PDB file of C-alpha atoms and ligand atoms in Angstrom:
ATOM      1  CA  MET A   1     -37.347  23.279  -8.608  1.00 61.00           C
ATOM      2  CA  THR A   2     -34.810  21.613 -10.894  1.00 68.00           C
ATOM      3  CA  THR A   3     -31.324  22.706 -10.052  1.00 89.00           C
ATOM      4  CA  PHE A   4     -29.610  21.080 -13.016  1.00 96.00           C
ATOM      5  CA  SER A   5     -30.790  20.595 -16.594  1.00 96.00           C
ATOM      6  CA  GLU A   6     -30.549  17.129 -18.108  1.00 95.00           C
ATOM      7  CA  GLN A   7     -27.431  18.169 -19.999  1.00 95.00           C
ATOM      8  CA  GLU A   8     -25.827  19.548 -16.851  1.00 96.00           C
ATOM      9  CA  SER A   9     -26.733  16.454 -14.850  1.00 96.00           C
ATOM     10  CA  GLU A  10     -24.692  14.336 -17.255  1.00 96.00           C
ATOM     11  CA  LYS A  11     -21.630  16.401 -16.391  1.00 97.00           C
ATOM     12  CA  LEU A  12     -21.967  16.051 -12.631  1.00 98.00           C
ATOM     13  CA  PRO A  13     -19.049  14.369 -10.846  1.00 98.00           C
ATOM     14  CA  LYS A  14     -19.184  10.691  -9.917  1.00 98.00           C
ATOM     15  CA  HIS A  15     -16.860  11.086  -6.969  1.00 98.00           C
ATOM     16  CA  VAL A  16     -16.607  14.124  -4.713  1.00 98.00           C
ATOM     17  CA  ALA A  17     -13.971  14.062  -1.969  1.00 99.00           C
ATOM     18  CA  ILE A  18     -14.195  16.671   0.762  1.00 99.00           C
ATOM     19  CA  ILE A  19     -11.542  18.046   3.094  1.00 99.00           C
ATOM     20  CA  MET A  20     -13.792  19.108   5.951  1.00 98.00           C
ATOM     21  CA  ASP A  21     -11.768  21.938   7.428  1.00 98.00           C
ATOM     22  CA  GLY A  22     -12.388  24.868   9.749  1.00 98.00           C
ATOM     23  CA  ASN A  23     -14.306  23.367  12.692  1.00 98.00           C
ATOM     24  CA  GLY A  24     -11.877  24.882  15.186  1.00 98.00           C
ATOM     25  CA  ARG A  25     -12.051  28.378  13.695  1.00 98.00           C
ATOM     26  CA  TRP A  26     -15.838  28.173  13.469  1.00 98.00           C
ATOM     27  CA  ALA A  27     -15.990  27.390  17.204  1.00 98.00           C
ATOM     28  CA  ARG A  28     -13.394  30.000  18.158  1.00 98.00           C
ATOM     29  CA  SER A  29     -15.316  32.731  16.366  1.00 98.00           C
ATOM     30  CA  ARG A  30     -18.228  31.889  18.674  1.00 98.00           C
ATOM     31  CA  GLY A  31     -16.069  31.820  21.783  1.00 98.00           C
ATOM     32  CA  LYS A  32     -16.549  28.063  22.137  1.00 98.00           C
ATOM     33  CA  PRO A  33     -14.102  25.149  22.539  1.00 98.00           C
ATOM     34  CA  ARG A  34     -12.866  23.383  19.394  1.00 98.00           C
ATOM     35  CA  ILE A  35     -14.931  20.303  20.115  1.00 98.00           C
ATOM     36  CA  PHE A  36     -18.098  22.405  19.731  1.00 98.00           C
ATOM     37  CA  GLY A  37     -17.012  23.030  16.149  1.00 98.00           C
ATOM     38  CA  HIS A  38     -16.358  19.347  15.546  1.00 98.00           C
ATOM     39  CA  ARG A  39     -19.803  18.463  16.931  1.00 98.00           C
ATOM     40  CA  ASN A  40     -21.479  20.914  14.561  1.00 98.00           C
ATOM     41  CA  GLY A  41     -19.302  19.712  11.730  1.00 98.00           C
ATOM     42  CA  VAL A  42     -20.481  16.132  12.199  1.00 98.00           C
ATOM     43  CA  LYS A  43     -24.120  17.288  12.108  1.00 96.00           C
ATOM     44  CA  ASN A  44     -23.437  18.673   8.678  1.00 94.00           C
ATOM     45  CA  VAL A  45     -22.336  15.384   7.141  1.00 97.00           C
ATOM     46  CA  ARG A  46     -25.915  14.176   6.807  1.00 95.00           C
ATOM     47  CA  SER A  47     -27.048  17.143   4.724  1.00 95.00           C
ATOM     48  CA  VAL A  48     -24.105  16.903   2.329  1.00 97.00           C
ATOM     49  CA  VAL A  49     -24.570  13.148   1.894  1.00 97.00           C
ATOM     50  CA  ASN A  50     -28.283  13.746   1.231  1.00 97.00           C
ATOM     51  CA  ALA A  51     -27.458  16.412  -1.343  1.00 97.00           C
ATOM     52  CA  ALA A  52     -25.068  13.988  -3.054  1.00 98.00           C
ATOM     53  CA  ARG A  53     -27.877  11.449  -3.296  1.00 97.00           C
ATOM     54  CA  GLU A  54     -30.304  14.070  -4.533  1.00 97.00           C
ATOM     55  CA  PHE A  55     -27.985  14.953  -7.423  1.00 97.00           C
ATOM     56  CA  ASN A  56     -26.861  11.436  -8.196  1.00 97.00           C
ATOM     57  CA  VAL A  57     -23.272  11.679  -7.045  1.00 98.00           C
ATOM     58  CA  PRO A  58     -22.605   8.047  -6.177  1.00 98.00           C
ATOM     59  CA  TYR A  59     -19.271   8.415  -4.349  1.00 98.00           C
ATOM     60  CA  ILE A  60     -18.539  10.756  -1.462  1.00 98.00           C
ATOM     61  CA  THR A  61     -15.271  10.574   0.467  1.00 98.00           C
ATOM     62  CA  LEU A  62     -14.788  12.614   3.615  1.00 98.00           C
ATOM     63  CA  TYR A  63     -11.415  13.433   5.138  1.00 99.00           C
ATOM     64  CA  ALA A  64     -12.236  13.100   8.815  1.00 98.00           C
ATOM     65  CA  PHE A  65      -8.878  12.456  10.508  1.00 98.00           C
ATOM     66  CA  SER A  66      -5.401  12.580   9.014  1.00 98.00           C
ATOM     67  CA  THR A  67      -2.245  10.772  10.125  1.00 98.00           C
ATOM     68  CA  GLU A  68      -0.922  14.226  11.078  1.00 98.00           C
ATOM     69  CA  ASN A  69      -4.013  14.901  13.211  1.00 98.00           C
ATOM     70  CA  GLN A  70      -2.540  12.272  15.581  1.00 98.00           C
ATOM     71  CA  ASN A  71      -0.319  15.125  16.776  1.00 98.00           C
ATOM     72  CA  ARG A  72      -3.271  17.076  18.176  1.00 98.00           C
ATOM     73  CA  PRO A  73      -3.973  17.274  21.927  1.00 98.00           C
ATOM     74  CA  GLU A  74      -5.234  14.012  23.453  1.00 98.00           C
ATOM     75  CA  ASP A  75      -8.553  15.499  24.589  1.00 98.00           C
ATOM     76  CA  GLU A  76      -9.359  16.771  21.084  1.00 98.00           C
ATOM     77  CA  LYS A  77      -8.485  13.396  19.560  1.00 98.00           C
ATOM     78  CA  SER A  78     -10.607  11.445  22.015  1.00 98.00           C
ATOM     79  CA  GLY A  79     -13.479  13.921  21.516  1.00 98.00           C
ATOM     80  CA  LEU A  80     -13.278  13.350  17.758  1.00 98.00           C
ATOM     81  CA  MET A  81     -13.344   9.579  18.232  1.00 98.00           C
ATOM     82  CA  ARG A  82     -16.438   9.817  20.464  1.00 98.00           C
ATOM     83  CA  LEU A  83     -18.130  11.917  17.795  1.00 98.00           C
ATOM     84  CA  LEU A  84     -17.236   9.327  15.177  1.00 98.00           C
ATOM     85  CA  GLU A  85     -18.801   6.627  17.331  1.00 98.00           C
ATOM     86  CA  GLU A  86     -21.977   8.682  17.904  1.00 98.00           C
ATOM     87  CA  PHE A  87     -22.221   9.463  14.211  1.00 98.00           C
ATOM     88  CA  LEU A  88     -22.003   5.835  13.136  1.00 98.00           C
ATOM     89  CA  ARG A  89     -24.466   4.660  15.800  1.00 98.00           C
ATOM     90  CA  ARG A  90     -26.931   7.350  14.766  1.00 98.00           C
ATOM     91  CA  GLU A  91     -26.549   6.962  11.011  1.00 98.00           C
ATOM     92  CA  LEU A  92     -26.414   3.181  10.611  1.00 98.00           C
ATOM     93  CA  ALA A  93     -30.192   2.767  10.269  1.00 98.00           C
ATOM     94  CA  SER A  94     -30.479   5.420   7.562  1.00 97.00           C
ATOM     95  CA  MET A  95     -27.411   4.080   5.739  1.00 98.00           C
ATOM     96  CA  LEU A  96     -29.108   0.680   5.607  1.00 98.00           C
ATOM     97  CA  LYS A  97     -32.434   2.192   4.558  1.00 97.00           C
ATOM     98  CA  ASP A  98     -30.895   4.376   1.852  1.00 97.00           C
ATOM     99  CA  GLY A  99     -28.533   1.743   0.429  1.00 98.00           C
ATOM    100  CA  ILE A 100     -25.340   3.530   1.468  1.00 98.00           C
ATOM    101  CA  ARG A 101     -22.210   1.426   1.620  1.00 98.00           C
ATOM    102  CA  LEU A 102     -19.674   2.630   4.154  1.00 98.00           C
ATOM    103  CA  ARG A 103     -15.960   2.194   3.570  1.00 98.00           C
ATOM    104  CA  ALA A 104     -12.903   3.510   5.352  1.00 98.00           C
ATOM    105  CA  ILE A 105      -9.436   4.352   4.108  1.00 98.00           C
ATOM    106  CA  GLY A 106      -6.550   4.893   6.498  1.00 98.00           C
ATOM    107  CA  ASP A 107      -4.948   2.846   9.242  1.00 98.00           C
ATOM    108  CA  LEU A 108      -7.824   1.866  11.513  1.00 98.00           C
ATOM    109  CA  SER A 109      -5.447   0.095  13.886  1.00 98.00           C
ATOM    110  CA  GLY A 110      -4.243   3.550  14.925  1.00 98.00           C
ATOM    111  CA  LEU A 111      -7.703   4.457  16.266  1.00 98.00           C
ATOM    112  CA  PRO A 112      -8.856   3.654  19.796  1.00 98.00           C
ATOM    113  CA  GLN A 113     -10.332   0.144  20.083  1.00 98.00           C
ATOM    114  CA  PHE A 114     -13.955   1.319  20.490  1.00 98.00           C
ATOM    115  CA  ALA A 115     -13.762   3.512  17.382  1.00 98.00           C
ATOM    116  CA  GLN A 116     -12.098   0.808  15.324  1.00 98.00           C
ATOM    117  CA  LYS A 117     -14.807  -1.650  16.370  1.00 98.00           C
ATOM    118  CA  ILE A 118     -17.782   0.512  15.395  1.00 98.00           C
ATOM    119  CA  VAL A 119     -16.175   1.469  12.080  1.00 98.00           C
ATOM    120  CA  GLU A 120     -15.533  -2.173  11.218  1.00 98.00           C
ATOM    121  CA  GLU A 121     -19.029  -3.222  12.283  1.00 98.00           C
ATOM    122  CA  SER A 122     -20.645  -0.475  10.203  1.00 98.00           C
ATOM    123  CA  ILE A 123     -18.563  -1.428   7.165  1.00 98.00           C
ATOM    124  CA  GLU A 124     -19.580  -5.054   7.599  1.00 98.00           C
ATOM    125  CA  LYS A 125     -23.283  -4.266   8.051  1.00 98.00           C
ATOM    126  CA  THR A 126     -23.477  -2.037   4.978  1.00 98.00           C
ATOM    127  CA  LYS A 127     -21.293  -4.139   2.686  1.00 98.00           C
ATOM    128  CA  HIS A 128     -24.215  -5.377   0.549  1.00 98.00           C
ATOM    129  CA  ASN A 129     -25.481  -1.865  -0.137  1.00 98.00           C
ATOM    130  CA  ASN A 130     -24.724  -0.653  -3.619  1.00 96.00           C
ATOM    131  CA  SER A 131     -26.657   2.532  -4.343  1.00 97.00           C
ATOM    132  CA  TRP A 132     -24.337   5.050  -2.711  1.00 98.00           C
ATOM    133  CA  ASN A 133     -20.807   4.993  -1.398  1.00 98.00           C
ATOM    134  CA  LEU A 134     -19.626   6.893   1.631  1.00 98.00           C
ATOM    135  CA  THR A 135     -15.939   6.566   2.437  1.00 98.00           C
ATOM    136  CA  LEU A 136     -14.406   7.996   5.587  1.00 99.00           C
ATOM    137  CA  ALA A 137     -10.697   8.769   5.588  1.00 99.00           C
ATOM    138  CA  LEU A 138      -9.681   7.968   9.150  1.00 99.00           C
ATOM    139  CA  ASN A 139      -6.096   8.115  10.309  1.00 98.00           C
ATOM    140  CA  TYR A 140      -5.431   8.493   6.600  1.00 99.00           C
ATOM    141  CA  GLY A 141      -2.343   9.928   4.969  1.00 98.00           C
ATOM    142  CA  SER A 142      -1.626   9.655   1.278  1.00 98.00           C
ATOM    143  CA  ARG A 143       2.112   9.129   1.711  1.00 98.00           C
ATOM    144  CA  GLN A 144       1.562   6.255   4.127  1.00 98.00           C
ATOM    145  CA  GLU A 145      -0.999   4.770   1.747  1.00 98.00           C
ATOM    146  CA  VAL A 146       1.527   4.867  -1.106  1.00 98.00           C
ATOM    147  CA  LEU A 147       4.261   3.307   1.042  1.00 98.00           C
ATOM    148  CA  ASN A 148       1.862   0.532   2.044  1.00 98.00           C
ATOM    149  CA  GLY A 149       0.996   0.084  -1.634  1.00 98.00           C
ATOM    150  CA  ILE A 150       4.654  -0.303  -2.584  1.00 97.00           C
ATOM    151  CA  HIS A 151       5.125  -2.799   0.214  1.00 97.00           C
ATOM    152  CA  SER A 152       2.137  -4.831  -0.917  1.00 97.00           C
ATOM    153  CA  PHE A 153       3.298  -4.667  -4.537  1.00 96.00           C
ATOM    154  CA  ALA A 154       6.805  -5.846  -3.617  1.00 96.00           C
ATOM    155  CA  LYS A 155       5.403  -8.682  -1.529  1.00 96.00           C
ATOM    156  CA  ASN A 156       3.330  -9.779  -4.492  1.00 94.00           C
ATOM    157  CA  ILE A 157       6.454  -9.976  -6.618  1.00 95.00           C
ATOM    158  CA  LEU A 158       8.251 -12.053  -4.007  1.00 96.00           C
ATOM    159  CA  THR A 159       5.308 -14.452  -3.730  1.00 96.00           C
ATOM    160  CA  THR A 160       4.628 -14.896  -7.440  1.00 95.00           C
ATOM    161  CA  GLY A 161       8.205 -14.401  -8.673  1.00 94.00           C
ATOM    162  CA  GLU A 162       6.743 -12.295 -11.488  1.00 91.00           C
ATOM    163  CA  ILE A 163       7.741  -8.711 -12.200  1.00 90.00           C
ATOM    164  CA  PRO A 164       5.177  -7.061 -14.495  1.00 86.00           C
ATOM    165  CA  GLU A 165       6.922  -6.068 -17.732  1.00 87.00           C
ATOM    166  CA  ASN A 166       5.093  -2.758 -18.041  1.00 87.00           C
ATOM    167  CA  LEU A 167       4.000  -1.377 -14.738  1.00 91.00           C
ATOM    168  CA  ASP A 168       1.063   0.895 -15.370  1.00 94.00           C
ATOM    169  CA  TRP A 169      -0.969   3.036 -13.032  1.00 95.00           C
ATOM    170  CA  ARG A 170      -3.951   0.707 -13.067  1.00 93.00           C
ATOM    171  CA  THR A 171      -1.849  -2.235 -11.882  1.00 93.00           C
ATOM    172  CA  PHE A 172      -0.206  -0.248  -9.111  1.00 96.00           C
ATOM    173  CA  SER A 173      -3.382   1.518  -8.010  1.00 97.00           C
ATOM    174  CA  ASN A 174      -4.855  -1.874  -7.195  1.00 96.00           C
ATOM    175  CA  HIS A 175      -2.493  -1.847  -4.230  1.00 97.00           C
ATOM    176  CA  LEU A 176      -3.905   1.404  -2.864  1.00 98.00           C
ATOM    177  CA  GLU A 177      -6.701   1.575  -0.331  1.00 98.00           C
ATOM    178  CA  THR A 178      -8.883   3.342  -2.870  1.00 98.00           C
ATOM    179  CA  LYS A 179      -8.799   0.403  -5.274  1.00 98.00           C
ATOM    180  CA  ASP A 180     -12.590   0.044  -5.156  1.00 97.00           C
ATOM    181  CA  LEU A 181     -13.236   3.751  -5.777  1.00 98.00           C
ATOM    182  CA  PRO A 182     -13.043   5.786  -8.964  1.00 98.00           C
ATOM    183  CA  ASP A 183     -10.591   8.687  -8.830  1.00 98.00           C
ATOM    184  CA  PRO A 184     -12.137  11.817  -7.336  1.00 98.00           C
ATOM    185  CA  ASP A 185     -13.498  14.170  -9.987  1.00 98.00           C
ATOM    186  CA  LEU A 186     -13.921  17.037  -7.574  1.00 98.00           C
ATOM    187  CA  ILE A 187     -12.118  17.828  -4.337  1.00 98.00           C
ATOM    188  CA  ILE A 188     -13.783  20.395  -2.122  1.00 99.00           C
ATOM    189  CA  ARG A 189     -11.859  22.030   0.700  1.00 99.00           C
ATOM    190  CA  THR A 190     -13.688  24.259   3.124  1.00 98.00           C
ATOM    191  CA  SER A 191     -12.346  27.127   5.208  1.00 98.00           C
ATOM    192  CA  GLY A 192     -10.438  28.869   2.439  1.00 98.00           C
ATOM    193  CA  GLU A 193      -7.243  26.805   2.582  1.00 98.00           C
ATOM    194  CA  PHE A 194      -5.562  25.991  -0.733  1.00 98.00           C
ATOM    195  CA  ARG A 195      -3.784  22.755   0.061  1.00 98.00           C
ATOM    196  CA  LEU A 196      -4.340  18.997   0.020  1.00 98.00           C
ATOM    197  CA  SER A 197      -2.865  18.175   3.458  1.00 98.00           C
ATOM    198  CA  ASN A 198      -1.781  14.658   2.446  1.00 98.00           C
ATOM    199  CA  PHE A 199      -5.181  13.701   0.990  1.00 99.00           C
ATOM    200  CA  LEU A 200      -5.463  11.411  -2.086  1.00 98.00           C
ATOM    201  CA  LEU A 201      -2.345  12.945  -3.647  1.00 98.00           C
ATOM    202  CA  LEU A 202      -2.035  10.486  -6.535  1.00 98.00           C
ATOM    203  CA  GLN A 203      -5.741   9.873  -7.023  1.00 98.00           C
ATOM    204  CA  ALA A 204      -6.226  13.635  -7.353  1.00 98.00           C
ATOM    205  CA  ALA A 205      -3.922  13.817 -10.405  1.00 98.00           C
ATOM    206  CA  TYR A 206      -6.728  15.260 -12.545  1.00 98.00           C
ATOM    207  CA  ALA A 207      -9.293  16.213  -9.918  1.00 98.00           C
ATOM    208  CA  GLU A 208     -10.874  19.627 -10.110  1.00 98.00           C
ATOM    209  CA  ILE A 209     -10.363  21.555  -6.892  1.00 98.00           C
ATOM    210  CA  PHE A 210     -12.937  23.842  -5.331  1.00 98.00           C
ATOM    211  CA  VAL A 211     -12.110  25.892  -2.248  1.00 98.00           C
ATOM    212  CA  SER A 212     -15.036  27.259  -0.260  1.00 98.00           C
ATOM    213  CA  PRO A 213     -14.501  30.151   2.137  1.00 98.00           C
ATOM    214  CA  LEU A 214     -17.078  28.629   4.506  1.00 98.00           C
ATOM    215  CA  HIS A 215     -15.983  26.722   7.579  1.00 98.00           C
ATOM    216  CA  TRP A 216     -17.173  23.126   7.465  1.00 98.00           C
ATOM    217  CA  PRO A 217     -20.081  23.526   9.956  1.00 98.00           C
ATOM    218  CA  ASP A 218     -21.529  26.202   7.632  1.00 98.00           C
ATOM    219  CA  PHE A 219     -21.046  24.192   4.442  1.00 98.00           C
ATOM    220  CA  ASN A 220     -24.668  23.273   3.642  1.00 97.00           C
ATOM    221  CA  ARG A 221     -26.695  21.917   0.740  1.00 97.00           C
ATOM    222  CA  GLU A 222     -26.550  25.264  -1.099  1.00 97.00           C
ATOM    223  CA  ALA A 223     -22.781  25.427  -0.765  1.00 98.00           C
ATOM    224  CA  PHE A 224     -22.509  21.890  -2.113  1.00 98.00           C
ATOM    225  CA  ILE A 225     -24.719  22.826  -5.087  1.00 98.00           C
ATOM    226  CA  GLU A 226     -22.527  25.855  -5.722  1.00 98.00           C
ATOM    227  CA  ALA A 227     -19.465  23.607  -5.847  1.00 98.00           C
ATOM    228  CA  LEU A 228     -21.229  21.252  -8.291  1.00 98.00           C
ATOM    229  CA  LYS A 229     -22.257  24.183 -10.487  1.00 98.00           C
ATOM    230  CA  ASN A 230     -18.725  25.489 -10.527  1.00 98.00           C
ATOM    231  CA  TYR A 231     -17.469  21.997 -11.446  1.00 98.00           C
ATOM    232  CA  ILE A 232     -19.795  21.480 -14.394  1.00 98.00           C
ATOM    233  CA  GLY A 233     -18.702  24.831 -15.816  1.00 97.00           C
ATOM    234  CA  ARG A 234     -15.111  23.666 -16.100  1.00 97.00           C
ATOM    235  CA  GLU A 235     -13.465  22.066 -19.087  1.00 97.00           C
ATOM    236  CA  ARG A 236     -11.554  18.947 -18.115  1.00 97.00           C
ATOM    237  CA  ARG A 237      -8.921  18.480 -20.747  1.00 97.00           C
ATOM    238  CA  PHE A 238      -6.765  15.657 -19.371  1.00 96.00           C
ATOM    239  CA  GLY A 239      -3.782  16.997 -21.272  1.00 96.00           C
ATOM    240  CA  GLN A 240      -5.635  17.481 -24.546  1.00 96.00           C
ATOM    241  CA  THR A 241      -6.579  20.746 -26.236  1.00 97.00           C
ATOM    242  CA  SER A 242      -9.992  22.404 -26.250  1.00 96.00           C
ATOM    243  CA  ASP A 243     -10.240  21.735 -30.005  1.00 95.00           C
ATOM    244  CA  GLN A 244      -9.635  18.063 -29.524  1.00 94.00           C
ATOM    245  CA  LEU A 245     -12.337  17.947 -26.891  1.00 92.00           C
ATOM    246  CA  SER A 246     -14.921  19.586 -29.116  1.00 89.00           C
ATOM    247  CA  HIS A 247     -14.280  16.868 -31.728  1.00 86.00           C
ATOM    248  CA  SER A 248     -14.046  14.259 -29.048  1.00 73.00           C
ATOM    249  CA  SER A 249     -14.464  10.593 -29.849  1.00 62.00           C
ATOM    250  CA  PRO A 250     -15.730   7.938 -27.453  1.00 52.00           C
ATOM    251  CA  THR A 251     -12.090   6.991 -26.788  1.00 50.00           C
ATOM    252  CA  LEU A 252     -11.503  10.287 -24.999  1.00 50.00           C
ATOM    253  CA  ILE A 253      -9.358   9.729 -21.973  1.00 53.00           C
ATOM    254  CA  SER A 254     -11.451   9.843 -18.845  1.00 56.00           C
ATOM    255  CA  ASN A 255     -10.330  10.373 -15.304  1.00 57.00           C
ATOM    256  CA  LYS A 256     -10.743   6.677 -14.508  1.00 52.00           C
ATOM    257  CA  LYS A 257      -8.586   5.519 -17.409  1.00 46.00           C
ATOM    258  CA  LEU A 258      -5.528   7.621 -16.663  1.00 58.00           C
TER     259      LEU A 258
HETATM  260  C1  IPE B 301     -11.305  20.027  10.553  1.00 64.38           C
HETATM  261  O1  IPE B 301     -11.346  21.187  11.323  1.00 64.38           O
HETATM  262  C2  IPE B 301     -11.495  18.764  11.349  1.00 64.38           C
HETATM  263  C3  IPE B 301     -10.276  17.954  11.514  1.00 64.38           C
HETATM  264  C4  IPE B 301      -9.123  18.193  10.979  1.00 64.38           C
HETATM  265  C5  IPE B 301     -10.396  16.780  12.351  1.00 64.38           C
HETATM  266  P1  IPE B 301     -10.069  21.698  12.105  1.00 64.38           P
HETATM  267  O2  IPE B 301     -10.086  21.071  13.474  1.00 64.38           O
HETATM  268  O3  IPE B 301      -8.839  21.475  11.344  1.00 64.38           O
HETATM  269  O4  IPE B 301     -10.389  23.244  12.242  1.00 64.38           O
HETATM  270  P2  IPE B 301      -9.350  24.448  12.088  1.00 64.38           P
HETATM  271  O5  IPE B 301      -8.650  24.258  10.791  1.00 64.38           O
HETATM  272  O6  IPE B 301      -8.438  24.372  13.266  1.00 64.38           O
HETATM  273  O7  IPE B 301     -10.216  25.660  12.100  1.00 64.38           O
HETATM  274  C1  IPE B 302      -6.926  18.328   6.999  1.00 64.38           C
HETATM  275  O1  IPE B 302      -7.176  19.404   7.854  1.00 64.38           O
HETATM  276  C2  IPE B 302      -7.365  17.040   7.623  1.00 64.38           C
HETATM  277  C3  IPE B 302      -8.801  16.862   7.776  1.00 64.38           C
HETATM  278  C4  IPE B 302      -9.731  17.674   7.350  1.00 64.38           C
HETATM  279  C5  IPE B 302      -9.189  15.664   8.443  1.00 64.38           C
HETATM  280  P1  IPE B 302      -6.044  19.974   8.826  1.00 64.38           P
HETATM  281  O2  IPE B 302      -6.666  21.093   9.563  1.00 64.38           O
HETATM  282  O3  IPE B 302      -5.488  18.865   9.637  1.00 64.38           O
HETATM  283  O4  IPE B 302      -4.955  20.448   7.790  1.00 64.38           O
HETATM  284  P2  IPE B 302      -3.761  21.485   7.963  1.00 64.38           P
HETATM  285  O5  IPE B 302      -2.974  21.060   9.160  1.00 64.38           O
HETATM  286  O6  IPE B 302      -4.346  22.848   8.160  1.00 64.38           O
HETATM  287  O7  IPE B 302      -3.015  21.393   6.674  1.00 64.38           O
HETATM  288 MG1   MG B 303      -7.809  22.608  10.010  1.00 64.38          MG
END
């Protein structure tokens, strides 16, 4: 069964970023503790990553833990970190087999030592993979990322003594943690919430946003396909008019070039 025609496949996103929300509510509706929801949420990552590979979406970024999530109860945070460790131990072999390169964005030094270690080891072990790209946002917050970027940019000026005459987005975005990733084309948020919660605020300037009513543990391959279908039906204008797009030239502004 082909899900997408050749023409549709060309319009599929290169980078899908997902705000995996609703684990707690999913668990509560079953009378279970929140960590039960997180455990089932982690199980789901595999099927979404597989679907991304199936449909040739080379970049997937998952919001797993925000800077604000540091304010959650200690037992929930440590449970999440154990799940992260289990996930990486379990998935490393298939990431190596399938050519998936793992990256992380966020301040890893704010994670417990054991979690930091396994994340760094997994990044190191998969660094030569180049078929697929899985990025985990861990202790990530967009505002902190931008502040760090400004700091790094200012330091550069002090070291080189050179202030770029025309500061453009491309130059500055090289100081962000996402410098090796294209901008997200599609941001999916599960659990029916219409907000970004400090996720990729600048990179999402022209991202299409899809909100699924499903809680993350229920967000399966079919739900991912539905989001892709919805995305390819949209017209991305990047500030231009529909008429301009229908007479588009190869110089059309793309998401990456903004
Ligand atoms: C998302 O599910 C996982 C993390 C934020 C770590 P939540 O834990 O936010 O679940 P809800 O939103 O409380 O249902
Ligand atoms: C966003 O979900 C963060 C992650 C999915 C990791 P939250 O559940 O933390 O977001 P808010 O607090 O509802 O905005
Ligand atoms: Mg939530």
